[in-house]
Amino acid sequence: MNRIFSGIQPTGNLHLGNYLGAVRNWVDLQHDYECIYCVVDLHAITVWQDPAELRDSTREVTAALIAAGIDPEKNIIFNQSQNPDHAQLAWIFNCVARLGWLNRMTQFKEKAGKHRENASVGLYAYPNLMAADILAYKGTHVPVGEDQKQHLELCRDIAQKFNNDFAVDFFPITEPLILGEATRVMSLRDGSAKMSKSDPSDYSRINFTDGPDEIALKIRKARTDPEPLPSEAAGFEGRPEAANLVGIYAALSGQALDAALAEVGGRQFSEFKKMLSDVCVGVLGPIGTEMRRLVAEPHHIDAILHRGAERARAISRPILDEVMDIVGFVHPLDD
Ligand code: TYM
């Protein structure tokens, strides 16, 4: 059986990269698969989070997922800390994964930067928790943006080593699903940097909560070059900003990159940016409006998360019981 699992951090505003790299694909996948979507608050605290802001962000991200079209009845949506099985399995994986594997993780190097000695242990062990998120449900497919690829390779290594170490065929070897025309959305200010929540410039990204005027302004200010747009992908050579904006346009207008290039090739950026703003406002505008409506009812959101966590745990608990047995822990179900 295929089971989709994916996660998103409740740290500040969601942006267009989250939408095109992940959330939009989550919406599509819900029609064909059993899907579990997790707001990963345990991952969030690997760097400092103000408690009140963390609570607000958790509700806001949940509202964004629902506003984007994920049905919380058909799928499971919950926040990670409400299901203790993630942390329990993560500890076991801390003892399966090797230091050498974690030392290769580029995201840790980027996030810890020059202050490696001062980074939390949690930040270092982050990918083990991520593997636990997925494998606590025996997740088979994980829809993510390209930046998560290395973490998912580690998840496969952990599953494989666990199966080998204990001579079992227990955990699936999870497949990443990196889908669409914008799997790595870049900053609007610098075509060589990923669009990210942590970029100090708000002009680098388009947020779910930006109104039409803000979206249009950010796209108008987006960095470009003086040439008209190319008609073929080969024409993006040395033009990362053009490649990024056309990729975003293709994804938002539901076209393959070639079709989008056939439409916009030869146009000046000034004209193209207007087209891009319109399609962006058309997609994100209604999501932002619905999100604001949902956030105004925090009790409703909390109830969805709580119910989601119960449903999630009903799946993970029997799997964890088996893990405990395989590892050799004495536990209540032992016979
Ligand atoms: P996070 O919260 O950074 O991002 C959530 C999702 O958005 C994607 N994404 C992007 N896609 C394209 N372009 C971008 N600029 C961009 N920025 C973000 C991410 O790839 C991701 O799919 N470690 C994960 C959360 C996580 C998780 C998991 C994911 C925890 N456990 C288990 C999958 C399975 C993260 O920090 O995502």
CSV table of C-alpha atoms and ligand atoms in Angstrom, one decimal:
chain,number,residue,atom,x,y,z
A,1,MET,CA,0.0,0.0,0.0
A,2,ASN,CA,1.2,3.5,-0.8
A,3,ARG,CA,1.2,5.9,2.0
A,4,ILE,CA,2.1,9.6,1.5
A,5,PHE,CA,3.8,11.5,4.4
A,6,SER,CA,5.2,15.0,4.4
A,7,GLY,CA,6.0,17.7,6.8
A,8,ILE,CA,6.4,21.5,7.0
A,9,GLN,CA,7.9,23.6,9.7
A,10,PRO,CA,5.8,26.2,11.6
A,11,THR,CA,8.4,28.9,11.5
A,12,GLY,CA,7.0,32.1,10.1
A,13,ASN,CA,5.2,32.7,6.9
A,14,LEU,CA,4.8,30.1,4.2
A,15,HIS,CA,6.0,31.3,0.8
A,16,LEU,CA,5.7,30.5,-2.9
A,17,GLY,CA,8.6,28.0,-2.7
A,18,ASN,CA,6.7,26.0,0.0
A,19,TYR,CA,3.6,26.2,-2.2
A,20,LEU,CA,5.1,25.1,-5.5
A,21,GLY,CA,7.7,22.7,-4.1
A,22,ALA,CA,5.3,20.9,-1.7
A,23,VAL,CA,1.9,22.1,-0.7
A,24,ARG,CA,0.4,22.2,-4.2
A,25,ASN,CA,1.5,18.7,-4.8
A,26,TRP,CA,0.1,17.6,-1.4
A,27,VAL,CA,-3.3,18.9,-2.5
A,28,ASP,CA,-3.1,16.9,-5.8
A,29,LEU,CA,-2.0,13.7,-4.1
A,30,GLN,CA,-4.9,13.6,-1.6
A,31,HIS,CA,-7.3,12.4,-4.4
A,32,ASP,CA,-5.4,9.2,-5.0
A,33,TYR,CA,-3.6,8.3,-1.8
A,34,GLU,CA,-3.9,8.0,2.0
A,35,CYS,CA,-2.0,11.2,3.0
A,36,ILE,CA,-0.5,12.3,6.4
A,37,TYR,CA,0.6,15.9,6.6
A,38,CYS,CA,2.5,17.0,9.7
A,39,VAL,CA,3.3,20.5,11.0
A,40,VAL,CA,6.7,19.7,12.4
A,41,ASP,CA,7.0,21.7,15.6
A,42,LEU,CA,9.7,19.4,17.1
A,43,HIS,CA,11.8,20.2,14.1
A,44,ALA,CA,11.1,23.9,14.5
A,45,ILE,CA,12.7,24.0,18.0
A,46,THR,CA,16.0,22.8,16.7
A,47,VAL,CA,16.6,26.6,16.5
A,48,TRP,CA,15.2,29.0,19.1
A,49,GLN,CA,11.5,29.7,18.8
A,50,ASP,CA,9.5,32.1,20.9
A,51,PRO,CA,6.8,30.0,22.5
A,52,ALA,CA,3.9,32.3,21.7
A,53,GLU,CA,5.1,32.7,18.2
A,54,LEU,CA,5.5,29.0,17.7
A,55,ARG,CA,1.9,28.4,18.8
A,56,ASP,CA,0.6,31.1,16.4
A,57,SER,CA,2.7,29.8,13.5
A,58,THR,CA,1.5,26.2,14.1
A,59,ARG,CA,-2.1,27.4,13.7
A,60,GLU,CA,-1.2,29.6,10.8
A,61,VAL,CA,0.5,26.9,8.8
A,62,THR,CA,-2.3,24.5,9.5
A,63,ALA,CA,-4.8,27.2,8.3
A,64,ALA,CA,-2.6,27.6,5.2
A,65,LEU,CA,-2.7,23.9,4.4
A,66,ILE,CA,-6.4,23.8,4.7
A,67,ALA,CA,-6.9,27.1,2.7
A,68,ALA,CA,-4.7,25.7,-0.1
A,69,GLY,CA,-7.2,22.8,-0.5
A,70,ILE,CA,-6.1,20.0,1.8
A,71,ASP,CA,-9.2,18.3,3.3
A,72,PRO,CA,-8.5,17.6,7.0
A,73,GLU,CA,-11.3,14.9,7.0
A,74,LYS,CA,-10.0,12.9,4.1
A,75,ASN,CA,-6.3,13.4,5.1
A,76,ILE,CA,-4.6,13.5,8.5
A,77,ILE,CA,-3.3,16.9,9.5
A,78,PHE,CA,-1.6,17.3,12.9
A,79,ASN,CA,1.3,18.8,14.7
A,80,GLN,CA,4.2,16.5,15.4
A,81,SER,CA,4.5,17.1,19.2
A,82,GLN,CA,1.0,15.7,19.7
A,83,ASN,CA,2.2,12.2,18.7
A,84,PRO,CA,5.1,11.1,20.9
A,85,ASP,CA,5.9,8.2,18.6
A,86,HIS,CA,8.0,10.5,16.4
A,87,ALA,CA,10.4,11.3,19.2
A,88,GLN,CA,10.5,7.7,20.4
A,89,LEU,CA,11.4,6.3,17.0
A,90,ALA,CA,13.9,9.2,16.5
A,91,TRP,CA,15.8,8.0,19.5
A,92,ILE,CA,16.1,4.5,18.1
A,93,PHE,CA,17.3,6.0,14.8
A,94,ASN,CA,19.9,8.1,16.7
A,95,CYS,CA,21.3,4.8,17.5
A,96,VAL,CA,21.1,3.4,13.9
A,97,ALA,CA,22.4,6.4,11.9
A,98,ARG,CA,26.1,7.0,11.8
A,99,LEU,CA,27.9,10.2,12.7
A,100,GLY,CA,29.6,10.1,9.3
A,101,TRP,CA,26.2,10.2,7.5
A,102,LEU,CA,25.0,13.3,9.5
A,103,ASN,CA,28.4,15.0,8.9
A,104,ARG,CA,27.6,15.0,5.2
A,105,MET,CA,24.2,16.9,5.5
A,106,THR,CA,24.5,20.2,3.7
A,107,GLN,CA,21.5,21.7,5.4
A,108,PHE,CA,23.1,21.4,8.8
A,109,LYS,CA,26.3,23.0,7.5
A,110,GLU,CA,24.2,25.9,6.0
A,111,LYS,CA,22.1,26.4,9.1
A,112,ALA,CA,24.8,26.0,11.6
A,113,GLY,CA,27.1,28.2,9.6
A,114,LYS,CA,30.2,29.4,11.3
A,115,HIS,CA,28.8,28.7,14.7
A,116,ARG,CA,28.8,24.9,14.5
A,117,GLU,CA,29.9,24.4,18.1
A,118,ASN,CA,27.0,26.5,19.2
A,119,ALA,CA,24.3,24.7,17.2
A,120,SER,CA,21.8,22.5,19.1
A,121,VAL,CA,22.3,18.8,19.2
A,122,GLY,CA,18.7,18.7,17.8
A,123,LEU,CA,19.7,20.6,14.7
A,124,TYR,CA,22.5,18.0,14.1
A,125,ALA,CA,20.2,15.0,14.6
A,126,TYR,CA,17.3,16.7,12.7
A,127,PRO,CA,17.4,14.2,9.7
A,128,ASN,CA,17.0,11.3,12.1
A,129,LEU,CA,13.8,12.8,13.4
A,130,MET,CA,12.7,13.4,9.9
A,131,ALA,CA,13.3,9.7,9.0
A,132,ALA,CA,11.3,8.8,12.2
A,133,ASP,CA,8.4,11.1,11.0
A,134,ILE,CA,8.1,9.1,7.8
A,135,LEU,CA,8.8,5.6,9.0
A,136,ALA,CA,6.6,5.8,12.1
A,137,TYR,CA,3.8,5.4,9.5
A,138,LYS,CA,5.8,3.2,7.1
A,139,GLY,CA,5.5,6.1,4.6
A,140,THR,CA,6.3,5.0,1.1
A,141,HIS,CA,6.3,8.3,-0.8
A,142,VAL,CA,7.3,11.8,0.4
A,143,PRO,CA,6.4,14.8,-1.7
A,144,VAL,CA,9.0,17.6,-1.1
A,145,GLY,CA,11.0,20.3,-2.8
A,146,GLU,CA,14.4,19.5,-4.1
A,147,ASP,CA,16.2,20.9,-0.9
A,148,GLN,CA,14.9,17.8,1.1
A,149,LYS,CA,16.4,15.2,-1.3
A,150,GLN,CA,19.5,14.6,0.8
A,151,HIS,CA,17.5,14.1,4.0
A,152,LEU,CA,15.3,11.6,2.2
A,153,GLU,CA,18.4,9.7,1.0
A,154,LEU,CA,19.4,9.4,4.7
A,155,CYS,CA,15.9,8.1,5.5
A,156,ARG,CA,16.4,5.4,3.0
A,157,ASP,CA,19.9,4.6,4.5
A,158,ILE,CA,18.4,4.4,8.0
A,159,ALA,CA,15.5,2.1,6.9
A,160,GLN,CA,18.0,-0.1,5.1
A,161,LYS,CA,20.4,-0.3,8.0
A,162,PHE,CA,17.7,-1.0,10.5
A,163,ASN,CA,16.4,-3.8,8.3
A,164,ASN,CA,19.9,-5.3,7.9
A,165,ASP,CA,20.9,-4.9,11.5
A,166,PHE,CA,17.9,-6.7,12.8
A,167,ALA,CA,17.5,-9.1,9.8
A,168,VAL,CA,14.0,-8.0,9.1
A,169,ASP,CA,12.1,-6.6,6.1
A,170,PHE,CA,10.3,-4.1,8.1
A,171,PHE,CA,10.7,-0.5,7.0
A,172,PRO,CA,9.9,0.5,3.4
A,173,ILE,CA,12.6,2.2,1.3
A,174,THR,CA,10.9,5.5,0.9
A,175,GLU,CA,10.7,7.3,-2.5
A,176,PRO,CA,10.9,11.1,-2.7
A,177,LEU,CA,8.3,12.7,-5.0
A,178,ILE,CA,9.8,15.9,-6.4
A,179,LEU,CA,7.1,17.1,-8.7
A,180,GLY,CA,6.3,20.0,-11.0
A,181,GLU,CA,8.1,22.8,-12.9
A,182,ALA,CA,9.3,24.7,-9.8
A,183,THR,CA,10.9,22.2,-7.4
A,184,ARG,CA,13.5,24.7,-6.3
A,185,VAL,CA,12.1,28.2,-6.3
A,186,MET,CA,14.8,30.8,-6.0
A,187,SER,CA,14.9,34.2,-4.2
A,188,LEU,CA,13.4,37.1,-6.2
A,189,ARG,CA,16.5,39.1,-5.4
A,190,ASP,CA,19.1,36.6,-6.2
A,191,GLY,CA,18.6,33.7,-8.7
A,192,SER,CA,21.4,31.7,-7.0
A,193,ALA,CA,19.8,31.6,-3.5
A,194,LYS,CA,16.8,29.5,-2.5
A,195,MET,CA,13.6,31.3,-1.7
A,196,SER,CA,13.5,30.9,2.1
A,197,LYS,CA,11.7,32.0,5.2
A,198,SER,CA,15.0,33.0,6.8
A,199,ASP,CA,16.1,35.5,4.1
A,200,PRO,CA,16.2,38.9,5.9
A,201,SER,CA,14.7,40.6,2.9
A,202,ASP,CA,10.9,40.2,2.5
A,203,TYR,CA,11.3,41.2,-1.1
A,204,SER,CA,13.1,37.9,-1.7
A,205,ARG,CA,9.9,35.9,-1.4
A,206,ILE,CA,6.1,36.0,-1.9
A,207,ASN,CA,4.2,35.0,1.2
A,208,PHE,CA,0.9,33.3,1.4
A,209,THR,CA,-0.4,36.3,3.3
A,210,ASP,CA,0.8,39.0,0.8
A,211,GLY,CA,-2.1,40.9,-0.8
A,212,PRO,CA,-2.3,41.7,-4.5
A,213,ASP,CA,-0.4,45.0,-4.2
A,214,GLU,CA,2.4,43.5,-2.3
A,215,ILE,CA,2.7,40.6,-4.8
A,216,ALA,CA,2.7,43.0,-7.7
A,217,LEU,CA,5.3,45.2,-6.1
A,218,LYS,CA,7.6,42.3,-5.2
A,219,ILE,CA,7.4,40.9,-8.8
A,220,ARG,CA,8.1,44.4,-10.2
A,221,LYS,CA,11.2,44.7,-8.0
A,222,ALA,CA,12.4,41.2,-8.8
A,223,ARG,CA,15.9,41.1,-10.2
A,224,THR,CA,16.1,40.5,-13.9
A,225,ASP,CA,18.5,41.1,-16.8
A,226,PRO,CA,18.2,43.4,-19.9
A,227,GLU,CA,17.5,40.7,-22.5
A,228,PRO,CA,14.1,39.7,-23.7
A,229,LEU,CA,13.0,36.2,-22.5
A,230,PRO,CA,14.3,33.2,-24.4
A,231,SER,CA,12.0,30.8,-26.3
A,232,GLU,CA,13.9,27.7,-25.3
A,233,ALA,CA,15.3,26.4,-22.0
A,234,ALA,CA,18.8,26.5,-23.4
A,235,GLY,CA,18.5,30.3,-23.5
A,236,PHE,CA,18.5,30.4,-19.7
A,237,GLU,CA,22.3,29.7,-19.6
A,238,GLY,CA,23.8,32.3,-17.3
A,239,ARG,CA,20.3,33.8,-16.6
A,240,PRO,CA,19.2,32.2,-13.3
A,241,GLU,CA,16.6,35.0,-12.5
A,242,ALA,CA,14.9,34.5,-15.9
A,243,ALA,CA,14.9,30.8,-15.4
A,244,ASN,CA,13.4,31.1,-12.0
A,245,LEU,CA,10.6,33.5,-13.0
A,246,VAL,CA,9.6,31.5,-16.0
A,247,GLY,CA,9.6,28.3,-14.0
A,248,ILE,CA,7.3,30.0,-11.4
A,249,TYR,CA,5.1,31.2,-14.2
A,250,ALA,CA,4.9,27.7,-15.8
A,251,ALA,CA,4.1,26.1,-12.4
A,252,LEU,CA,1.4,28.7,-11.4
A,253,SER,CA,-0.3,28.6,-14.8
A,254,GLY,CA,-0.2,24.8,-14.9
A,255,GLN,CA,1.9,24.5,-18.0
A,256,ALA,CA,5.0,22.5,-18.9
A,257,LEU,CA,8.1,24.7,-19.1
A,258,ASP,CA,8.3,24.3,-22.9
A,259,ALA,CA,4.7,25.5,-23.3
A,260,ALA,CA,5.3,28.5,-21.0
A,261,LEU,CA,8.4,29.4,-23.0
A,262,ALA,CA,6.5,29.2,-26.2
A,263,GLU,CA,4.0,31.7,-24.7
A,264,VAL,CA,6.4,34.2,-23.2
A,265,GLY,CA,9.6,33.8,-25.3
A,266,GLY,CA,10.7,37.1,-26.9
A,267,ARG,CA,8.7,39.3,-24.5
A,268,GLN,CA,10.4,42.0,-22.4
A,269,PHE,CA,10.5,41.5,-18.6
A,270,SER,CA,8.1,44.5,-18.1
A,271,GLU,CA,5.3,42.8,-20.0
A,272,PHE,CA,6.1,39.3,-18.6
A,273,LYS,CA,6.1,40.5,-15.0
A,274,LYS,CA,2.6,41.8,-15.4
A,275,MET,CA,1.5,38.3,-16.6
A,276,LEU,CA,3.3,36.7,-13.7
A,277,SER,CA,1.7,39.0,-11.1
A,278,ASP,CA,-1.7,38.3,-12.5
A,279,VAL,CA,-1.3,34.5,-12.3
A,280,CYS,CA,0.3,34.7,-8.9
A,281,VAL,CA,-2.5,36.9,-7.4
A,282,GLY,CA,-5.0,34.6,-9.0
A,283,VAL,CA,-3.6,31.5,-7.2
A,284,LEU,CA,-2.4,32.9,-3.9
A,285,GLY,CA,-5.1,35.6,-3.4
A,286,PRO,CA,-7.9,33.2,-2.5
A,287,ILE,CA,-5.6,31.1,-0.3
A,288,GLY,CA,-4.6,34.2,1.7
A,289,THR,CA,-8.2,35.3,2.2
A,290,GLU,CA,-9.3,31.8,3.4
A,291,MET,CA,-6.3,31.5,5.6
A,292,ARG,CA,-7.1,34.8,7.4
A,293,ARG,CA,-10.7,33.5,7.9
A,294,LEU,CA,-9.5,30.2,9.4
A,295,VAL,CA,-6.9,31.8,11.7
A,296,ALA,CA,-9.6,33.9,13.3
A,297,GLU,CA,-11.0,30.6,14.7
A,298,PRO,CA,-8.1,29.0,16.6
A,299,HIS,CA,-10.3,26.6,18.5
A,300,HIS,CA,-11.5,25.1,15.3
A,301,ILE,CA,-7.9,24.6,14.1
A,302,ASP,CA,-6.8,23.2,17.4
A,303,ALA,CA,-9.6,20.6,17.2
A,304,ILE,CA,-8.4,19.6,13.7
A,305,LEU,CA,-4.9,19.1,15.0
A,306,HIS,CA,-5.9,17.2,18.0
A,307,ARG,CA,-8.2,14.9,16.0
A,308,GLY,CA,-5.5,14.5,13.4
A,309,ALA,CA,-3.0,13.5,16.1
A,310,GLU,CA,-5.3,10.8,17.4
A,311,ARG,CA,-5.7,9.4,13.9
A,312,ALA,CA,-2.0,9.6,13.3
A,313,ARG,CA,-1.2,7.8,16.5
A,314,ALA,CA,-3.7,5.0,15.7
A,315,ILE,CA,-1.5,4.2,12.7
A,316,SER,CA,2.0,4.7,14.3
A,317,ARG,CA,1.4,3.0,17.6
A,318,PRO,CA,1.1,-0.6,16.3
A,319,ILE,CA,4.2,0.1,14.1
A,320,LEU,CA,6.2,1.3,17.2
A,321,ASP,CA,5.1,-1.7,19.2
A,322,GLU,CA,6.6,-3.9,16.5
A,323,VAL,CA,9.8,-1.8,16.5
A,324,MET,CA,10.1,-2.2,20.2
A,325,ASP,CA,9.8,-5.9,19.8
A,326,ILE,CA,12.3,-6.1,17.0
A,327,VAL,CA,14.8,-4.0,19.0
A,328,GLY,CA,14.4,-6.2,22.1
A,329,PHE,CA,12.7,-3.9,24.5
A,330,VAL,CA,10.4,-5.5,27.1
A,331,HIS,CA,7.0,-3.8,26.7
A,332,PRO,CA,3.4,-4.4,27.7
A,333,LEU,CA,2.6,-6.3,24.5
A,334,ASP,CA,5.4,-8.8,25.0
A,335,ASP,CA,4.4,-12.4,25.3
B,1,TYM,P1,10.4,23.2,5.2
B,1,TYM,O1,9.4,23.6,6.3
B,1,TYM,O2,11.6,24.0,5.1
B,1,TYM,O3,9.7,23.3,3.8
B,1,TYM,C1,8.4,22.7,3.6
B,1,TYM,C2,8.4,22.1,2.1
B,1,TYM,O4,8.6,23.2,1.2
B,1,TYM,C3,9.7,22.9,0.3
B,1,TYM,N1,10.4,24.1,0.0
B,1,TYM,C4,10.7,24.5,-1.2
B,1,TYM,N2,10.4,24.0,-2.4
B,1,TYM,C5,10.8,24.6,-3.5
B,1,TYM,N3,11.5,25.8,-3.5
B,1,TYM,C6,11.8,26.4,-2.3
B,1,TYM,N4,12.5,27.5,-2.3
B,1,TYM,C7,11.4,25.7,-1.1
B,1,TYM,N5,11.5,26.0,0.2
B,1,TYM,C8,10.9,25.1,0.9
B,1,TYM,C9,10.5,21.9,1.1
B,1,TYM,O5,11.3,21.1,0.2
B,1,TYM,C10,9.5,21.1,1.9
B,1,TYM,O6,9.0,20.1,1.1
B,1,TYM,N6,12.7,19.1,6.9
B,1,TYM,C11,11.5,19.6,6.3
B,1,TYM,C12,10.2,19.3,7.1
B,1,TYM,C13,10.1,17.8,7.4
B,1,TYM,C14,9.7,16.8,6.5
B,1,TYM,C15,9.6,15.6,7.4
B,1,TYM,C16,9.4,16.7,5.2
B,1,TYM,C17,10.2,17.3,8.7
B,1,TYM,N7,9.9,16.0,8.6
B,1,TYM,C18,9.3,14.4,6.8
B,1,TYM,C19,9.1,15.5,4.6
B,1,TYM,C20,9.0,14.3,5.4
B,1,TYM,C21,11.6,21.1,6.2
B,1,TYM,O7,12.3,21.8,6.9
B,1,TYM,O8,10.7,21.7,5.3
